[in-house]
Short mmCIF file of C-alpha atoms and ligand atoms in Angstrom, two decimals:
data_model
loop_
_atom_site.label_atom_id
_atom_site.label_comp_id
_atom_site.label_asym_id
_atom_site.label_seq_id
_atom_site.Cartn_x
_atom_site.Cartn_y
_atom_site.Cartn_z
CA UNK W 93 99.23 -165.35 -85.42
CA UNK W 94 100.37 -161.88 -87.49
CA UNK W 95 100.60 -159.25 -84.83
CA UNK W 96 97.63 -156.74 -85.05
CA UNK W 97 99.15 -153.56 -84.22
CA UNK W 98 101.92 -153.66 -87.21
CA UNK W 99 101.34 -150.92 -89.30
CA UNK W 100 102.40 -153.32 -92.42
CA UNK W 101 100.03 -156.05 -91.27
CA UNK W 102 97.40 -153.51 -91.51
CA UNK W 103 97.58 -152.35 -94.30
CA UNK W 104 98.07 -155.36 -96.11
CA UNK W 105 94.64 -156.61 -94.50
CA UNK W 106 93.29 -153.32 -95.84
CA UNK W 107 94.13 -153.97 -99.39
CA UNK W 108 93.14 -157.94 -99.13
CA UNK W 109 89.59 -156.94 -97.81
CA UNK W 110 88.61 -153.21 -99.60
CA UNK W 111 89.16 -152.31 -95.85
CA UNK W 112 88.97 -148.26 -95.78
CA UNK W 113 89.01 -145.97 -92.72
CA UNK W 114 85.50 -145.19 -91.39
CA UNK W 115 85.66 -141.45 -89.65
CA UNK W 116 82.00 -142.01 -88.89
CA UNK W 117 82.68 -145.25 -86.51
CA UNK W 118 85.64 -144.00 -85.30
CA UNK W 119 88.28 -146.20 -86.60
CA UNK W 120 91.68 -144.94 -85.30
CA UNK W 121 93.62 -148.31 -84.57
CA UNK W 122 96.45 -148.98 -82.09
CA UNK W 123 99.45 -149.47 -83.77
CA UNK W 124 101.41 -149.75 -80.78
CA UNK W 125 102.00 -153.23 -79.20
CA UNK W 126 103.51 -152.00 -75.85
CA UNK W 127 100.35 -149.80 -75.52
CA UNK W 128 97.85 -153.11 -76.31
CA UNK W 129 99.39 -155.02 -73.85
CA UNK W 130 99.51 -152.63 -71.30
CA UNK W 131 95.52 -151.79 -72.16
CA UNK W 132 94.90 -155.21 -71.66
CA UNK W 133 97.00 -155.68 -68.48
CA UNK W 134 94.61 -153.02 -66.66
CA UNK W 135 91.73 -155.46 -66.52
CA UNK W 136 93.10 -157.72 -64.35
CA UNK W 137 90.66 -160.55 -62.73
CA UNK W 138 91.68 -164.38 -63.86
CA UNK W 139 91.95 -166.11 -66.65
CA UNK W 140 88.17 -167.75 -66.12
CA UNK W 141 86.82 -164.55 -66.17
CA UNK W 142 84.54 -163.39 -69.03
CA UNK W 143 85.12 -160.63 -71.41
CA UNK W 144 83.57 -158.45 -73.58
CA UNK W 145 85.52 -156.27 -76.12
CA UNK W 146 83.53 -153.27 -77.69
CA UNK W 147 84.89 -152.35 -80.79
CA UNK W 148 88.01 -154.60 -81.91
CA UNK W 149 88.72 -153.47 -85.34
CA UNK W 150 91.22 -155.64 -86.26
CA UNK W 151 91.87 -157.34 -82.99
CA UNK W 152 94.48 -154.68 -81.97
CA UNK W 153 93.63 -155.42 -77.96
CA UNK W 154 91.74 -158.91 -79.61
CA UNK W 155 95.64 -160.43 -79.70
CA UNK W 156 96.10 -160.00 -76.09
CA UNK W 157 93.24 -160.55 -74.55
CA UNK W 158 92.77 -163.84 -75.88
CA UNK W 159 96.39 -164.91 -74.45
CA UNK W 160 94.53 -164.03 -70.89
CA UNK W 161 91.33 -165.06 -70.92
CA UNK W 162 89.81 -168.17 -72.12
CA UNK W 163 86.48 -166.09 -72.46
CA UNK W 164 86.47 -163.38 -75.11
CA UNK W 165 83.46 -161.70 -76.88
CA UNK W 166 84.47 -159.10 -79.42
CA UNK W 167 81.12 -157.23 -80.93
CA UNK W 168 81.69 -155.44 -84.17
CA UNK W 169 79.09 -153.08 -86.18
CA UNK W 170 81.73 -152.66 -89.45
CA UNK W 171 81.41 -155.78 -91.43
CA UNK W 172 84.66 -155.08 -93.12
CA UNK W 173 86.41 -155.50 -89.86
CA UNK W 174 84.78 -158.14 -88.93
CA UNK W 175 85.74 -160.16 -92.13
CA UNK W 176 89.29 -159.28 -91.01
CA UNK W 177 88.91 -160.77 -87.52
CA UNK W 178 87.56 -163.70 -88.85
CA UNK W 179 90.49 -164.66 -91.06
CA UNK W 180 93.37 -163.04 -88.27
CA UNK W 181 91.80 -165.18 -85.90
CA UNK W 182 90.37 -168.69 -87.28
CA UNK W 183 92.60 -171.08 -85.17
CA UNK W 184 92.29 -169.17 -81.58
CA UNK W 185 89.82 -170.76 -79.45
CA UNK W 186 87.91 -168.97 -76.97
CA UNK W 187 87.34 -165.95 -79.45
CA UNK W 188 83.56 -165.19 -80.21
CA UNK W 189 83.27 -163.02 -82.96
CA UNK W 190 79.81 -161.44 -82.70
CA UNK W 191 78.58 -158.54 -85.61
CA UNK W 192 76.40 -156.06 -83.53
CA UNK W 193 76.04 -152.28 -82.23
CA UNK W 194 76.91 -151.70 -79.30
CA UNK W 195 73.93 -149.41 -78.60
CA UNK W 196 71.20 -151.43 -79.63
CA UNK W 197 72.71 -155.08 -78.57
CA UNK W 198 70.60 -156.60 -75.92
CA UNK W 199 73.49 -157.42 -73.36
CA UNK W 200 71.88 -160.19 -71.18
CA UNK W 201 71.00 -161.74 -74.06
CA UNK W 202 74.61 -161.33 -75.82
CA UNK W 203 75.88 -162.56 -72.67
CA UNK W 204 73.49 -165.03 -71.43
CA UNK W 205 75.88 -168.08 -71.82
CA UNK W 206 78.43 -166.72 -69.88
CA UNK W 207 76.47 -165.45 -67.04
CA UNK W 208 74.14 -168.35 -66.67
CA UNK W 209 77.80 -170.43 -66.31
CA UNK W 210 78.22 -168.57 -63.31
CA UNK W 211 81.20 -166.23 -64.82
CA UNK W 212 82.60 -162.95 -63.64
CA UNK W 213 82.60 -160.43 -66.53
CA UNK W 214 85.03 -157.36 -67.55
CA UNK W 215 84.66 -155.21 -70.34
CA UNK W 216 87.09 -153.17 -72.32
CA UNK W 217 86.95 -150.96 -75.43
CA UNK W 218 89.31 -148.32 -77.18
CA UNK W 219 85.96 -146.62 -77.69
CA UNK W 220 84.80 -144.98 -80.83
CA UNK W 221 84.68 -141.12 -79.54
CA UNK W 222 81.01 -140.51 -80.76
CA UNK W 223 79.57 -142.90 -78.13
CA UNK W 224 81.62 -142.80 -75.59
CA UNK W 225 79.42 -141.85 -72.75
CA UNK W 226 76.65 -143.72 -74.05
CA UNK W 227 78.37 -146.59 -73.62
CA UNK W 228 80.13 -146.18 -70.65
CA UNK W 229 76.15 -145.53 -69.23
CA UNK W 230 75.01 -148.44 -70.70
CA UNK W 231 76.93 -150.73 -69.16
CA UNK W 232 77.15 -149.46 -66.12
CA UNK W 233 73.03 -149.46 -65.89
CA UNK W 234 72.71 -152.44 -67.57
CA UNK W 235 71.49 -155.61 -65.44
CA UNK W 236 74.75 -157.42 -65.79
CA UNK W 237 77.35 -156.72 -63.24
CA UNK W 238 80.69 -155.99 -64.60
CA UNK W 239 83.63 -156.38 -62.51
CA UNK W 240 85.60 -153.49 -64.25
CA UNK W 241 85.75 -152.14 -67.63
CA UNK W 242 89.02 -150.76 -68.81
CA UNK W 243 88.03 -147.90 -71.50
CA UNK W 244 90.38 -145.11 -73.69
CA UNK W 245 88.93 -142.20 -74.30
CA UNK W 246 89.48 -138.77 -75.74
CA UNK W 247 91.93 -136.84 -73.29
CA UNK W 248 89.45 -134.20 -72.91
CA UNK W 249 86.66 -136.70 -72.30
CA UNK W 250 88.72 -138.33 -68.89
CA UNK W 251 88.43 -134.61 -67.81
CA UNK W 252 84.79 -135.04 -67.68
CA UNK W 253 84.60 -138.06 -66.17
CA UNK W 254 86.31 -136.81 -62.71
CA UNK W 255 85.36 -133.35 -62.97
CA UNK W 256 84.32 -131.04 -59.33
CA UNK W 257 81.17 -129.86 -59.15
CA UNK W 258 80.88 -125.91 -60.72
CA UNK W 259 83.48 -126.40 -63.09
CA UNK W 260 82.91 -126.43 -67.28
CA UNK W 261 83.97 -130.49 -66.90
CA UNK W 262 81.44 -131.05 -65.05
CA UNK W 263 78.49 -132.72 -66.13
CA UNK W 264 75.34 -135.47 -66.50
CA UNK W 265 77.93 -137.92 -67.65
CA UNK W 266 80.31 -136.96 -64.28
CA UNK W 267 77.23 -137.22 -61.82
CA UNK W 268 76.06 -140.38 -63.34
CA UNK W 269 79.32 -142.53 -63.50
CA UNK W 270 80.12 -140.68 -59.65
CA UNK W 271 76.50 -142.55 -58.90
CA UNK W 272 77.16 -146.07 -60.48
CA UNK W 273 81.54 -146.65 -60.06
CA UNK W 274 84.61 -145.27 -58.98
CA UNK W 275 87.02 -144.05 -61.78
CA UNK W 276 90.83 -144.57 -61.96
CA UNK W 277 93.25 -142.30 -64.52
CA UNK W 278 95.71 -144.93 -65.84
CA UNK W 279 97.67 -143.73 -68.16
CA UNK W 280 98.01 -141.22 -71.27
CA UNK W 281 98.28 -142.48 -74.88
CA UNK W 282 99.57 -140.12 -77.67
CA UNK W 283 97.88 -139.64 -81.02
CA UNK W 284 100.87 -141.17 -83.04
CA UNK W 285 100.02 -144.44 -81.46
CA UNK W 286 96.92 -144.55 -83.63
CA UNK W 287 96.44 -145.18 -87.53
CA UNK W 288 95.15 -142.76 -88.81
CA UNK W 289 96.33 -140.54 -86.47
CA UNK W 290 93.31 -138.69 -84.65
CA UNK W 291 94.31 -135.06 -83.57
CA UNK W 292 94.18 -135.24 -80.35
CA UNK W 293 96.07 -137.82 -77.78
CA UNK W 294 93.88 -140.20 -75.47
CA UNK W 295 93.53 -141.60 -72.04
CA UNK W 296 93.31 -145.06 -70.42
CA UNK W 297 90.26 -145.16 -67.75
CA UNK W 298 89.42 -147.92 -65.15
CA UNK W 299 85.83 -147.84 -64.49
CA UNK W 300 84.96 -149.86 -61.31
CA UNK W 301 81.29 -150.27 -60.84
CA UNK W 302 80.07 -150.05 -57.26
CA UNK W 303 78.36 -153.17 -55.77
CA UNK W 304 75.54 -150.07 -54.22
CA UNK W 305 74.97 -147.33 -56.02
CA UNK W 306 76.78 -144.45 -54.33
CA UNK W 307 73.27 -142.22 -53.51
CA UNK W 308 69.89 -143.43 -52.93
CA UNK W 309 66.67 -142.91 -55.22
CA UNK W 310 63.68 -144.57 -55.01
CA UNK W 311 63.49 -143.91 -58.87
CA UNK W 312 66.26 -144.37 -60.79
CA UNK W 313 64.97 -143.48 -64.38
CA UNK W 314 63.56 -140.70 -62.67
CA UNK W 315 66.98 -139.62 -61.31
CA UNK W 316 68.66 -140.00 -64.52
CA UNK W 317 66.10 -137.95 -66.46
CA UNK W 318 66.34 -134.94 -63.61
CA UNK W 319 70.33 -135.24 -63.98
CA UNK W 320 70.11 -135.00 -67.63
CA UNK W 321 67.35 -132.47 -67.68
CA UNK W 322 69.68 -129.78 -65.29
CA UNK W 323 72.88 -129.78 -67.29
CA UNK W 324 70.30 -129.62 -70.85
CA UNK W 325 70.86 -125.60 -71.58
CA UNK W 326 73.63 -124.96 -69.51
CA UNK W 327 73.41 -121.14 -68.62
CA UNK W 328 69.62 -121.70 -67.75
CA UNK W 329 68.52 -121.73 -64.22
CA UNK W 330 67.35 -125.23 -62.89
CA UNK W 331 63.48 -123.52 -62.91
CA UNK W 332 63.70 -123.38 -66.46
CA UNK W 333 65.73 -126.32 -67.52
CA UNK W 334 63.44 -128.69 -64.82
CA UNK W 335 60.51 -127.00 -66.52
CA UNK W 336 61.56 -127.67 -70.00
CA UNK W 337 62.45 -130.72 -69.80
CA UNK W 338 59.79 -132.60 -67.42
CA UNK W 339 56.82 -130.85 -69.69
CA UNK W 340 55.71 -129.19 -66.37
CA UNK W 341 54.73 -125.48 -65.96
CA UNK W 342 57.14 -122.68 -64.28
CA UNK W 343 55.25 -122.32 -61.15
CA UNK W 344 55.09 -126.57 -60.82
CA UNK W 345 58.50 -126.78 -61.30
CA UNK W 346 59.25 -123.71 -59.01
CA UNK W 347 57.12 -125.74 -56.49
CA UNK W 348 58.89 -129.03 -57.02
CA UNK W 349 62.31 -127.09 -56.76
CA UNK W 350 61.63 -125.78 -53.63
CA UNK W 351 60.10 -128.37 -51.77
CA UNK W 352 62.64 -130.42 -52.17
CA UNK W 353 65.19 -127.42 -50.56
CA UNK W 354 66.78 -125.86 -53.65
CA UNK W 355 66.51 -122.20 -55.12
CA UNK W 356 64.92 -122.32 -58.16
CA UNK W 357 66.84 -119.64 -59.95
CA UNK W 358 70.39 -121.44 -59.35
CA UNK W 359 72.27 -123.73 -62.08
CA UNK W 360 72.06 -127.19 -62.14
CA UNK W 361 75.94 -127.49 -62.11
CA UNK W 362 76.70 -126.56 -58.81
CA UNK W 363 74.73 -129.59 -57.20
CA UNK W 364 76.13 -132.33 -55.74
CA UNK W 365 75.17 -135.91 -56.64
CA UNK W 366 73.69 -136.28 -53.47
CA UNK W 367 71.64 -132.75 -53.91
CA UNK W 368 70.54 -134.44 -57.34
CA UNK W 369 69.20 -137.75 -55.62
CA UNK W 370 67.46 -135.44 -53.25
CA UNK W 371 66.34 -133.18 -55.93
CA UNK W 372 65.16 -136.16 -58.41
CA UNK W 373 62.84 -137.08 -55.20
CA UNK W 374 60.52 -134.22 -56.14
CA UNK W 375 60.32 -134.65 -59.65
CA UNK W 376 57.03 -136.28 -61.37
CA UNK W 377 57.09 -140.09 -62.22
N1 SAM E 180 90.11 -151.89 -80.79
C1 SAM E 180 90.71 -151.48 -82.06
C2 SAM E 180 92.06 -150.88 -81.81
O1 SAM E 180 92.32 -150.51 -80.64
O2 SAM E 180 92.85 -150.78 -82.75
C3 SAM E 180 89.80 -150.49 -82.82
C4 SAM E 180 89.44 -149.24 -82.06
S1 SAM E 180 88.57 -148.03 -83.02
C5 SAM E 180 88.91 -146.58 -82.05
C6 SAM E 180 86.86 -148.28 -82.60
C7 SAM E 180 86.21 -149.55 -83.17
O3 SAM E 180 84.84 -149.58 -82.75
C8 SAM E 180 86.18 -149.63 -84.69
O4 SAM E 180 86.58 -150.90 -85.09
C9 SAM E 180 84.70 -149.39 -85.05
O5 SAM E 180 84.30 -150.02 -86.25
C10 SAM E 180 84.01 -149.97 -83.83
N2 SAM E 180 82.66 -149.40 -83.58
C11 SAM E 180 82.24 -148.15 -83.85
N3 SAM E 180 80.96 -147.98 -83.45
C12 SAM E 180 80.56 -149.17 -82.90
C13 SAM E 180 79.34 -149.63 -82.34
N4 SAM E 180 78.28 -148.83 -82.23
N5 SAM E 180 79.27 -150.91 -81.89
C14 SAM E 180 80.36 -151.75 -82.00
N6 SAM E 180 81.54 -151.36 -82.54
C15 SAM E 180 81.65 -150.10 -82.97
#
């Protein structure tokens, strides 16, 4: 098989197929073989485990992972790419090759075959930077259990993702991945690993889902929506942003605020995930 992070490989596929860099998907590819591998190695698990790939482009991580598991799904919205795939990888068994959008793909369904066979599953993506957090949600609140999912992102964005309460980092994306997994730095990856080279350099995440979520809500759409709601105008005062948001008026929300133990007139980014499970208890269904 032609190794998928060769910068000549590339961009001979590109000519062969009227390939052309998307901006608006996020196509920066890994040129860097050392990097792939390493990627790759950070998922761990056995060989019989399941995996879904998010975004292989043209099968940069693809090469590797189907050396380790016997299991691979690779889901691709760019049909371009996907011819590519299809060609790079017509002899390698195991591969499933699916065209689809992330967003909008119906995940038990994608992976019905694999979990009604019983398997554990592991996901892993150099994400495209426009959904990132959307996707890291989605999987995590999805029904299927993953045991890890092994994401690059966006320097900056890894910030977010273990920020401390109060600070600018913080926010609805740090409370809600601190309430569904435990997150693990791995290691930094710099922009002139990627063609085209984005501007800024990336980082390699571990995402480990918890087996209980880490606060309790009797809710949890509920929860989400209050999280989301307090961080939605960010030098508003809960009162206003709760109000806002939940279609309620000032002196309900006020109300709601208070009776759950909070001052209405503080910012939603000082509270702790707890305080927002506790806070999310007062809210309206
Ligand atoms: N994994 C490859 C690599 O490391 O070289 C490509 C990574 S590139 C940053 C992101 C890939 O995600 C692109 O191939 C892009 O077409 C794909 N993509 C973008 N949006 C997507 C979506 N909503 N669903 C599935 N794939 C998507």
């Amino acid at each position: 098989m032609k190794n998928m992070t060769s910068p000549t490989v590339i961009t001979e596929y590109m000519k062969s197929s009227d390939f052309f860099f998307k901006k608006n998907l996020g196509q920066n590819f890994l040129k860097d073989e050392n990097v792939a591998r390493s990627i790759v190695g950070e998922l761990g698990g056995e060989r019989k485990d399941a995996v879904l790939e998010i975004g292989p482009g043209f099968g940069a991580l693809t090469q590797f992972l189907t050396e380790d598991y016997d299991d691979v799904t690779a889901l691709e919205i760019d049909p371009f790419a996907i011819g590519v795939l299809k060609d790079v990888f017509s002899d390698t068994e195991g591969l499933r090759i699916v065209r689809g959008d992330i967003l909008r793909e119906d995940l038990p369904s994608l992976l019905g075959d694999q979990l009604t066979a019983g398997k554990r599953l592991r996901a892993i993506s150099n994400l495209p930077y426009y959904i990132t957090s959307q996707v890291i949600i989605k999987l995590l609140s999805s029904d299927i259990f993953f045991e890890n999912i092994v994401v690059m992102v966006q320097k900056e964005v890894s910030s977010r993702l273990s920020a401390k309460k109060g600070t600018k980092d913080y926010s609805a994306f740090t409370v809600l991945l601190n309430y569904y997994a435990d997150v693990v730095r791995c290691f930094d990856v710099s922009h002139t690993c990627f063609i085209p080279q984005p501007k800024v350099d990336s980082t390699v995440m571990k995402i480990i889902p918890l087996e209980k979520r880490r606060a309790e809500v009797s809710d949890e759409e509920r929860f989400v929506r209050t999280v989301k709601a307090a961080f939605s105008m960010r030098r508003k005062t809960l009162l206003n942003c709760i109000s806002m948001n939940f279609g309620i008026s000032k002196d309900e929300a006020k109300e709601r605020i208070a009776s759950a133990g909070f001052d209405p007139a503080i910012r939603g980014e000082i509270l702790s995930l707890e305080e927002f499970a506790a806070l999310s208890e007062a809210m309206p269904l």
